[in-house]
PDB file of C-alpha atoms and ligand atoms in Angstrom:
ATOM      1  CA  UNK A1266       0.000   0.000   0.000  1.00 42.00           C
ATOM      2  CA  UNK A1267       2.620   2.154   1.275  1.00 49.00           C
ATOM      3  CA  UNK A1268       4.775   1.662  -2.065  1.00 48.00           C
ATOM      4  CA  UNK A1269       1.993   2.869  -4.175  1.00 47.00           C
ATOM      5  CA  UNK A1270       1.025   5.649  -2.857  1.00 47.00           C
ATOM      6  CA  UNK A1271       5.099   6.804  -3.482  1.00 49.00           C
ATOM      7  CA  UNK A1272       5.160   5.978  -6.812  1.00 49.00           C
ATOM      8  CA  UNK A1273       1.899   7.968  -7.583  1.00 50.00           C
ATOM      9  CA  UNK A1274       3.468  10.982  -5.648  1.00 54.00           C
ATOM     10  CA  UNK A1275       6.599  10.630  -7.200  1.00 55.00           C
ATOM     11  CA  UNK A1276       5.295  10.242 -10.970  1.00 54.00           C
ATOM     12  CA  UNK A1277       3.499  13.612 -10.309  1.00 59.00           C
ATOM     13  CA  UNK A1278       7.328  15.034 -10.709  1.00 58.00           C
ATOM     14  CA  UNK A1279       7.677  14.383 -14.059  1.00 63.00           C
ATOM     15  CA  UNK A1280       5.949  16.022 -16.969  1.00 70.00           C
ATOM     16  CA  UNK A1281       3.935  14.191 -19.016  1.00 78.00           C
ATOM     17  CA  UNK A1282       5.053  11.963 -21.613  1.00 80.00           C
ATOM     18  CA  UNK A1283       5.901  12.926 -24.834  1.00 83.00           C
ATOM     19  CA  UNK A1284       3.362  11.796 -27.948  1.00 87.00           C
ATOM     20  CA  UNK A1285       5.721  10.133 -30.349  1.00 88.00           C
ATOM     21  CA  UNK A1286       4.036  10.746 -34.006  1.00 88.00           C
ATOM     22  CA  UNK A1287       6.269  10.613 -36.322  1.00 89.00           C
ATOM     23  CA  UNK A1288       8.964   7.594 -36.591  1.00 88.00           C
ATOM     24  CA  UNK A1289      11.268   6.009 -39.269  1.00 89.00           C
ATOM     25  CA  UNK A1290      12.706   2.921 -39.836  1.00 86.00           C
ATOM     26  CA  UNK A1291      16.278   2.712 -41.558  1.00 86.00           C
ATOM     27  CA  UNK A1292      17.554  -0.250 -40.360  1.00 83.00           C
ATOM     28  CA  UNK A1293      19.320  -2.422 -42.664  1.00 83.00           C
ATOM     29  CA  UNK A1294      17.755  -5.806 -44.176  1.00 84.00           C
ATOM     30  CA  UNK A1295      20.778  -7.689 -42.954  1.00 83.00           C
ATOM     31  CA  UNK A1296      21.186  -6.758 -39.346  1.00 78.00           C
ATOM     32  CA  UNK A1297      20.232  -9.099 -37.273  1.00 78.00           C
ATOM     33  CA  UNK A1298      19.591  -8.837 -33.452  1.00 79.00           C
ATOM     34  CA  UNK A1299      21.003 -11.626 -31.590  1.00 78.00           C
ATOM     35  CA  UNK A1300      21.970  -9.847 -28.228  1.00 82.00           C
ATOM     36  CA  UNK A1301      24.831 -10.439 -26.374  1.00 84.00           C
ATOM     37  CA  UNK A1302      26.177 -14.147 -26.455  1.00 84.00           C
ATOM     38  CA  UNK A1303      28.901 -16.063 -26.113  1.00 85.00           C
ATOM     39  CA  UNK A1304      30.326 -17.331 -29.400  1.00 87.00           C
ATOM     40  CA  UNK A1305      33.778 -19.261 -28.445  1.00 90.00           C
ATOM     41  CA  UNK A1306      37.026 -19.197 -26.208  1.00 90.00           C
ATOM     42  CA  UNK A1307      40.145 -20.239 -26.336  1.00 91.00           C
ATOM     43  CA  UNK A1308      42.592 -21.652 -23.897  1.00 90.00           C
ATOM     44  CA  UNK A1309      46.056 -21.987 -23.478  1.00 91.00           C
ATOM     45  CA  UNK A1310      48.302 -25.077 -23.601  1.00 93.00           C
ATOM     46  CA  UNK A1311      48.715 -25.139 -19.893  1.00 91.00           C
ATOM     47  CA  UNK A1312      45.646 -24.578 -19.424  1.00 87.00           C
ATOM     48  CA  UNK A1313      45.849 -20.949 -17.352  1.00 86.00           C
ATOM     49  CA  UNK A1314      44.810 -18.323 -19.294  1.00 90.00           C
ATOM     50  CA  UNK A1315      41.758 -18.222 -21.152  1.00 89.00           C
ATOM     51  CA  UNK A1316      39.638 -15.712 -24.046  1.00 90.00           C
ATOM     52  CA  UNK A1317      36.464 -15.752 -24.257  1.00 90.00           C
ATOM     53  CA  UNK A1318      34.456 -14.694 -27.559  1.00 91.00           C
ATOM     54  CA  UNK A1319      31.495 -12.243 -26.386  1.00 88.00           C
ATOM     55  CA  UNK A1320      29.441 -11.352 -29.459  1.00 84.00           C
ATOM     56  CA  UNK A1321      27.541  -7.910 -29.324  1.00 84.00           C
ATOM     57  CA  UNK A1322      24.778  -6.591 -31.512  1.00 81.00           C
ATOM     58  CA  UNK A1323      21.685  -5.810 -30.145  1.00 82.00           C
ATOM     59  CA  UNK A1324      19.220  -2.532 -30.438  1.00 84.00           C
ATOM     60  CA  UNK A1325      19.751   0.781 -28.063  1.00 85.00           C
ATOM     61  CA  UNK A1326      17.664   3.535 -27.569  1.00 88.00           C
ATOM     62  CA  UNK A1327      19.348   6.775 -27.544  1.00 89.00           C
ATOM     63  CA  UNK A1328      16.734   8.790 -25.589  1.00 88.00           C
ATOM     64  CA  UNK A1329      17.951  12.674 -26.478  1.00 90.00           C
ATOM     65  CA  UNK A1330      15.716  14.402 -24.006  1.00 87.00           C
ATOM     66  CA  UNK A1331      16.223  18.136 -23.264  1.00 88.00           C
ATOM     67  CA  UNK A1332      19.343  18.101 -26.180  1.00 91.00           C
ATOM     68  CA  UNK A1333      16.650  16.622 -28.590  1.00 92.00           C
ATOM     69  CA  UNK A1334      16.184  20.055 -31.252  1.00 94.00           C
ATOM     70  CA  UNK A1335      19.720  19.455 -31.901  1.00 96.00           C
ATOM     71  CA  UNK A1336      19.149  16.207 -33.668  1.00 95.00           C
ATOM     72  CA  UNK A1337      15.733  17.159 -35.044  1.00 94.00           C
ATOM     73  CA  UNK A1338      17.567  19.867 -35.959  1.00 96.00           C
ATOM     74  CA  UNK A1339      19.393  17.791 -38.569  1.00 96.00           C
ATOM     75  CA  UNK A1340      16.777  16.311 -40.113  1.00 94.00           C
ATOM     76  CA  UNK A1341      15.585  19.708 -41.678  1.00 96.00           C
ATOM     77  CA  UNK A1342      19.243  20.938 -41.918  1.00 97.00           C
ATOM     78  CA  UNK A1343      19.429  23.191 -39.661  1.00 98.00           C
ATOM     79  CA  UNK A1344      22.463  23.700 -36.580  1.00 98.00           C
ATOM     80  CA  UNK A1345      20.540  24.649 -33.369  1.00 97.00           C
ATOM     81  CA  UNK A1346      22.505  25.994 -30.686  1.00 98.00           C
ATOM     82  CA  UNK A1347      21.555  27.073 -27.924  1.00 98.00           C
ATOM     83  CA  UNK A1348      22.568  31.034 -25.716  1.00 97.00           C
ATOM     84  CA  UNK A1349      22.607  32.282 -22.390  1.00 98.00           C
ATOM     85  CA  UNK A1350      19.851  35.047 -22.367  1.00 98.00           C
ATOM     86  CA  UNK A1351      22.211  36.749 -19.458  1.00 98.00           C
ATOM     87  CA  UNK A1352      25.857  37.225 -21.234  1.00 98.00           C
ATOM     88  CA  UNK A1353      24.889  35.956 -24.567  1.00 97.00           C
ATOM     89  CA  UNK A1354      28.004  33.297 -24.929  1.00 98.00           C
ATOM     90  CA  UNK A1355      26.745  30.151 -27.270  1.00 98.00           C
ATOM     91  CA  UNK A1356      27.331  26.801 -27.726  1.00 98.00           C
ATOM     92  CA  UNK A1357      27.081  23.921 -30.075  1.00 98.00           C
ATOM     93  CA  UNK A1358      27.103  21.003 -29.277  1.00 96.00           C
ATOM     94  CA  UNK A1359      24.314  22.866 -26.693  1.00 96.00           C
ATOM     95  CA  UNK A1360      24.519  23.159 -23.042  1.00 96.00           C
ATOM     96  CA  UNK A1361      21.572  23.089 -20.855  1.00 94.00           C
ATOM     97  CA  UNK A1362      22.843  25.757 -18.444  1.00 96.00           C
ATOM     98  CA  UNK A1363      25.232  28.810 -18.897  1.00 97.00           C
ATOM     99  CA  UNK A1364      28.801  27.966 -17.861  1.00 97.00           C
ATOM    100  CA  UNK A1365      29.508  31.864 -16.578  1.00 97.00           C
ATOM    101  CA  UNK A1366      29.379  31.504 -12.727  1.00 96.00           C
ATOM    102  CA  UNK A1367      27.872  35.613 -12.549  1.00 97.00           C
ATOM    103  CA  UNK A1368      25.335  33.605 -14.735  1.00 98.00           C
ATOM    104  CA  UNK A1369      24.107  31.757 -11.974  1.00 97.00           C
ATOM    105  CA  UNK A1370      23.490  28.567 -13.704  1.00 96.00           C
ATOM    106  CA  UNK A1371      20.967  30.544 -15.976  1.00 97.00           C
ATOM    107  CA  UNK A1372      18.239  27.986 -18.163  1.00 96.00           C
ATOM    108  CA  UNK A1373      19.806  28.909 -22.160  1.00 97.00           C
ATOM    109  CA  UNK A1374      17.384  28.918 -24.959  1.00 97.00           C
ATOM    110  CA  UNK A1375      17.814  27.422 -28.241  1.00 97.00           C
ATOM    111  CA  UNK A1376      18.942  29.389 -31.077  1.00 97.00           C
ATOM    112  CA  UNK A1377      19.415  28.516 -34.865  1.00 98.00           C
ATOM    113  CA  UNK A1378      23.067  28.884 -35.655  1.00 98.00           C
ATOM    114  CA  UNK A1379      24.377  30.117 -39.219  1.00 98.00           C
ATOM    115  CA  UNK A1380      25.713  27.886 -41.632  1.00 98.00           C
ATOM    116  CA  UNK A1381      29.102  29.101 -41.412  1.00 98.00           C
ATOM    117  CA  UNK A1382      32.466  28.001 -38.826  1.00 98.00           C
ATOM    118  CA  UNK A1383      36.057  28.908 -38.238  1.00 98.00           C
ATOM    119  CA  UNK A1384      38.748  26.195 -37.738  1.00 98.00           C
ATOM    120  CA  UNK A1385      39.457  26.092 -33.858  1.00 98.00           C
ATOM    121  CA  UNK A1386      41.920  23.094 -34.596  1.00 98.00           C
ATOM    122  CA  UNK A1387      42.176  19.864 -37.048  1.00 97.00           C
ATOM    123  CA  UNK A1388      43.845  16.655 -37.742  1.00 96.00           C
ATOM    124  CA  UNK A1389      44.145  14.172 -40.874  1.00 96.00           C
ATOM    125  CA  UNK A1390      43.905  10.657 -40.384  1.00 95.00           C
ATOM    126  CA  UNK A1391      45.656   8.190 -42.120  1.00 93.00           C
ATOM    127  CA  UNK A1392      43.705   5.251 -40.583  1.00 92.00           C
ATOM    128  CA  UNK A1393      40.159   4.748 -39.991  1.00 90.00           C
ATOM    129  CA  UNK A1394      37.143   2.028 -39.594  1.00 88.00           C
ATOM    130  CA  UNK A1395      36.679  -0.336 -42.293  1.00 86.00           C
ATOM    131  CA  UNK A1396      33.992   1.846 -44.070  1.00 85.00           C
ATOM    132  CA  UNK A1397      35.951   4.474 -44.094  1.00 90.00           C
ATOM    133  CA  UNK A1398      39.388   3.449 -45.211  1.00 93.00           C
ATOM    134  CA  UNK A1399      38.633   4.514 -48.644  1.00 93.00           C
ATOM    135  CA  UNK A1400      38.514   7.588 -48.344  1.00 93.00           C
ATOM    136  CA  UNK A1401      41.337   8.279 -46.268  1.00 96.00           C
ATOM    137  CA  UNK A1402      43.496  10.639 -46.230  1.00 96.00           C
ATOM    138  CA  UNK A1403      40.747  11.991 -43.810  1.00 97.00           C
ATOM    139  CA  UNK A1404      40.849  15.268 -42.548  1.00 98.00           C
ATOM    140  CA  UNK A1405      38.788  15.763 -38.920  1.00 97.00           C
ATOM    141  CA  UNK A1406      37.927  19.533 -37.532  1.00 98.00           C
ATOM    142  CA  UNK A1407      37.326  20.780 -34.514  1.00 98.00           C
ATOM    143  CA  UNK A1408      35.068  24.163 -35.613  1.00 98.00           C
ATOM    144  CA  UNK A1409      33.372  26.900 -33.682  1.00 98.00           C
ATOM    145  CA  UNK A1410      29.657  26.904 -35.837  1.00 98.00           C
ATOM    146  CA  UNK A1411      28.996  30.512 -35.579  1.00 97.00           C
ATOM    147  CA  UNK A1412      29.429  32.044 -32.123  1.00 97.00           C
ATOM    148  CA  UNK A1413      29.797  28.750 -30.482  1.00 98.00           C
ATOM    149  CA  UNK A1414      32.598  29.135 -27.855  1.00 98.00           C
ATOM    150  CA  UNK A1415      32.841  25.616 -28.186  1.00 98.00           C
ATOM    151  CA  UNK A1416      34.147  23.491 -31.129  1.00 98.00           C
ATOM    152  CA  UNK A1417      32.316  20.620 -32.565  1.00 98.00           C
ATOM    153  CA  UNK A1418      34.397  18.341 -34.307  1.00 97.00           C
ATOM    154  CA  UNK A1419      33.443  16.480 -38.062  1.00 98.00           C
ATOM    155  CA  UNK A1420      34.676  16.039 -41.664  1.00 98.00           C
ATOM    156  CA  UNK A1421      36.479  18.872 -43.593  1.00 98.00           C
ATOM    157  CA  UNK A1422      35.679  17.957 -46.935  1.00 98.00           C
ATOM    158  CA  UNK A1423      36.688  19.871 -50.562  1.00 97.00           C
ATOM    159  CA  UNK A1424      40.277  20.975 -50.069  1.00 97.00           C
ATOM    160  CA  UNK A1425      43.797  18.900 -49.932  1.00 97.00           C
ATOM    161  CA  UNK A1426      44.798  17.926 -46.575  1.00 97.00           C
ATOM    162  CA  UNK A1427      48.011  20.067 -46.567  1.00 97.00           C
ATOM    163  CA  UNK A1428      46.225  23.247 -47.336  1.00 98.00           C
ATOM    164  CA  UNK A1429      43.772  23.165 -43.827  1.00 97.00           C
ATOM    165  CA  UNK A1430      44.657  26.346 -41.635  1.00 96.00           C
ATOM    166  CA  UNK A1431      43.733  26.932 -38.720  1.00 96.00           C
ATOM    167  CA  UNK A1432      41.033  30.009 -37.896  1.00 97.00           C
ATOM    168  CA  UNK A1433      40.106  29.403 -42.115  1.00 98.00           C
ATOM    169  CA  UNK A1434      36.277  30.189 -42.763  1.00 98.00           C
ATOM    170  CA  UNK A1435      34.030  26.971 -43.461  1.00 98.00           C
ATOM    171  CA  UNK A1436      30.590  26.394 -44.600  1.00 98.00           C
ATOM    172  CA  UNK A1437      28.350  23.714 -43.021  1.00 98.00           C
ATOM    173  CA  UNK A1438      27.101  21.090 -46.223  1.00 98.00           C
ATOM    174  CA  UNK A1439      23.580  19.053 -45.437  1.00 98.00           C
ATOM    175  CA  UNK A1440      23.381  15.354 -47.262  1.00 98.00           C
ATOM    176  CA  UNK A1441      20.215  15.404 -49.015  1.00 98.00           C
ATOM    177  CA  UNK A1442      17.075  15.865 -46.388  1.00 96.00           C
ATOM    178  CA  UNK A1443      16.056  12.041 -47.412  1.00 94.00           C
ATOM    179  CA  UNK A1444      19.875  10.711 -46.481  1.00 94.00           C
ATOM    180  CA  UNK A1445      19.491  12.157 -42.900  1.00 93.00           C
ATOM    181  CA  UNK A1446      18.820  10.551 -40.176  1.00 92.00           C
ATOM    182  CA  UNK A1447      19.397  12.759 -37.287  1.00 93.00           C
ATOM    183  CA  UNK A1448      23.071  12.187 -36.446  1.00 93.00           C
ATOM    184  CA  UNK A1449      26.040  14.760 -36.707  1.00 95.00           C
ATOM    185  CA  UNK A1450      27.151  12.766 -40.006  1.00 93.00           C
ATOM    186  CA  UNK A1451      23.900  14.463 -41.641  1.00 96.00           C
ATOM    187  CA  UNK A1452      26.489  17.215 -41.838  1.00 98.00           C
ATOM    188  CA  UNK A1453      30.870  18.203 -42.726  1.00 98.00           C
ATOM    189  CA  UNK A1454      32.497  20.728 -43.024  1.00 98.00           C
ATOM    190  CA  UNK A1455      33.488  22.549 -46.303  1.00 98.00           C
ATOM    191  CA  UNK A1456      35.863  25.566 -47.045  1.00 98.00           C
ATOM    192  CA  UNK A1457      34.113  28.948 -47.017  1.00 98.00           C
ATOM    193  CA  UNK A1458      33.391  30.318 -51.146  1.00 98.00           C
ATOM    194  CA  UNK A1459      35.534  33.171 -51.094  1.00 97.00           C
ATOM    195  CA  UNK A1460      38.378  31.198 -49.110  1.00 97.00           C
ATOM    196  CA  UNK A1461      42.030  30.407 -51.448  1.00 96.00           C
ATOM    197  CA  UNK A1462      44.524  27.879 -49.687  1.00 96.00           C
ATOM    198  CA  UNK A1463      47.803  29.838 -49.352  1.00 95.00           C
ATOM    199  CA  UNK A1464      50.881  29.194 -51.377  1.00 96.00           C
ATOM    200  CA  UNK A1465      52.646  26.013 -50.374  1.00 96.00           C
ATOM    201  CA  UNK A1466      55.380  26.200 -47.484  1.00 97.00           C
ATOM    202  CA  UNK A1467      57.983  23.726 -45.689  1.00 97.00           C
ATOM    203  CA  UNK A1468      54.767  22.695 -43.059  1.00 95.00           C
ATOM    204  CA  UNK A1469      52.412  22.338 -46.494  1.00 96.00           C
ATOM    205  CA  UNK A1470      55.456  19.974 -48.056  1.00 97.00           C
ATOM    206  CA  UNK A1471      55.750  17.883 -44.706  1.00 96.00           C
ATOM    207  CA  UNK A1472      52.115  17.394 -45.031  1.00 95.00           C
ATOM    208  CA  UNK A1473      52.083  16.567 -48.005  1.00 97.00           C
ATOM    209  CA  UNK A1474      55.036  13.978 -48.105  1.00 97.00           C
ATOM    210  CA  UNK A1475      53.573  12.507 -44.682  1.00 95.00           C
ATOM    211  CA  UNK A1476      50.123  11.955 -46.615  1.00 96.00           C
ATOM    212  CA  UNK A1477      51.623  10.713 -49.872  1.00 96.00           C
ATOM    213  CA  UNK A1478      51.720   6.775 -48.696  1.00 96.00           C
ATOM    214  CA  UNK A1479      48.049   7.168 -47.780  1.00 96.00           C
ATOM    215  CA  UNK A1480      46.945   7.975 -51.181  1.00 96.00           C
ATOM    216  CA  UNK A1481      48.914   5.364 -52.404  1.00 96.00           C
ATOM    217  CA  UNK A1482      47.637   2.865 -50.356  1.00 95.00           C
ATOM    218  CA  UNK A1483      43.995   3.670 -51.186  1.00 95.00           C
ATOM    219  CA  UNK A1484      44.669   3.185 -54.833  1.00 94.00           C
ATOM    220  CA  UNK A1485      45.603  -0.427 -54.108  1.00 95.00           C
ATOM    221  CA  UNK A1486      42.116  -1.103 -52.653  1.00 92.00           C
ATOM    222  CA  UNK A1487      39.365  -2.645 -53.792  1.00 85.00           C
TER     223      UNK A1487
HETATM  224 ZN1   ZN B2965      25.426  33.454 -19.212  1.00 87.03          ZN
END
């Protein structure tokens, strides 16, 4: 008796549930769910060490709650940030409360951020996942979108990896609306229109030579 009466009291906390109307499938015809099992092991010849095989595949829900415009965001190609309505500083990826301690903690609101960035810093990788590997040499970003004070990081895309500065103007590039699905890979980075990579140098060169192999190696696969 007792137990119930808490839970009804304590459910009275939380707002009410949202309606979920609109949902879409993507999932591919060959995945199959099996959970988390066991598939093998090995042991050693004296028998003291052993591996043991632990298949994993099975569905998660990623529940987005108060962060969720970001990703709906996506879908219709948009970059929603969010601002503290105190000092004005802005952030994407969003946070839910402003990190200025005169601020006091203050609630931010969401805000739709251009489609522009600057290069806060940047990498190119020379390895990657299996679905990737073909188009490596890949270079990753850290960029401030708009006047984010913090840097999200993705895919520069449309320039040579030697020719990336850092603080260089970038545009934000959508995948077709019916190619999203929500995630930050709806999205990369590309170099702003007016930008022009400047003339090579010895850092370019080293770049350059270091990233040479790569191509080379990408050629070779199939
Ligand atoms: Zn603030």
């Amino acid at each position: 008796m007792i137990k119930t009466v808490l839970v009804g009291k304590k459910k009275e906390k939380f707002a009410d549930p949202p309606l979920f109307n609109e949902r879409k499938e993507y999932r591919p015809a060959d995945v199959k769910e099996t959970g988390l099992a066991f598939v093998g092991h090995e042991i050693s010849e004296d028998r003291t060490v052993m591996n043991q095989f632990l298949h994993y595949d099975q569905l998660y829900t990623i529940r987005h709650g108060w962060n969720s415009r970001f990703f709906i965001g996506l879908l219709d190609g948009k970059i929603m940030g969010t601002h503290c309505p105190k000092c004005g500083d802005s952030w994407v990826p969003v946070r839910t409360h402003c990190w200025n301690l005169n601020c006091n903690l203050e609630k931010t609101e969401w805000v739709e951020m251009p489609l522009t960035a600057k290069v806060n810093t940047w990498t190119v990788a020379g390895w990657s996942g299996r679905s990737s590997l073909k188009r490596l040499p890949i270079i990753l970003v850290y960029a401030n979108i708009g006047s984010s004070k913090v840097a999200m990081a993705n895919e520069l895309h449309g320039l040579d990896p030697w020719d990336v500065e850092f603080g260089m103007p970038l545009k934000i590039v959508f995948k077709p609306k019916e190619q999203r699905i929500g995630a930050v890979t709806d999205f990369h980075f590309e170099p702003a229109d007016f930008w022009k990579p400047s003339p090579m140098n010895n850092e370019k060169q080293r770049i350059k030579d270091m990233v040479a192999p790569v191509y080379e190696w990408v050629q070779t696969l199939k």
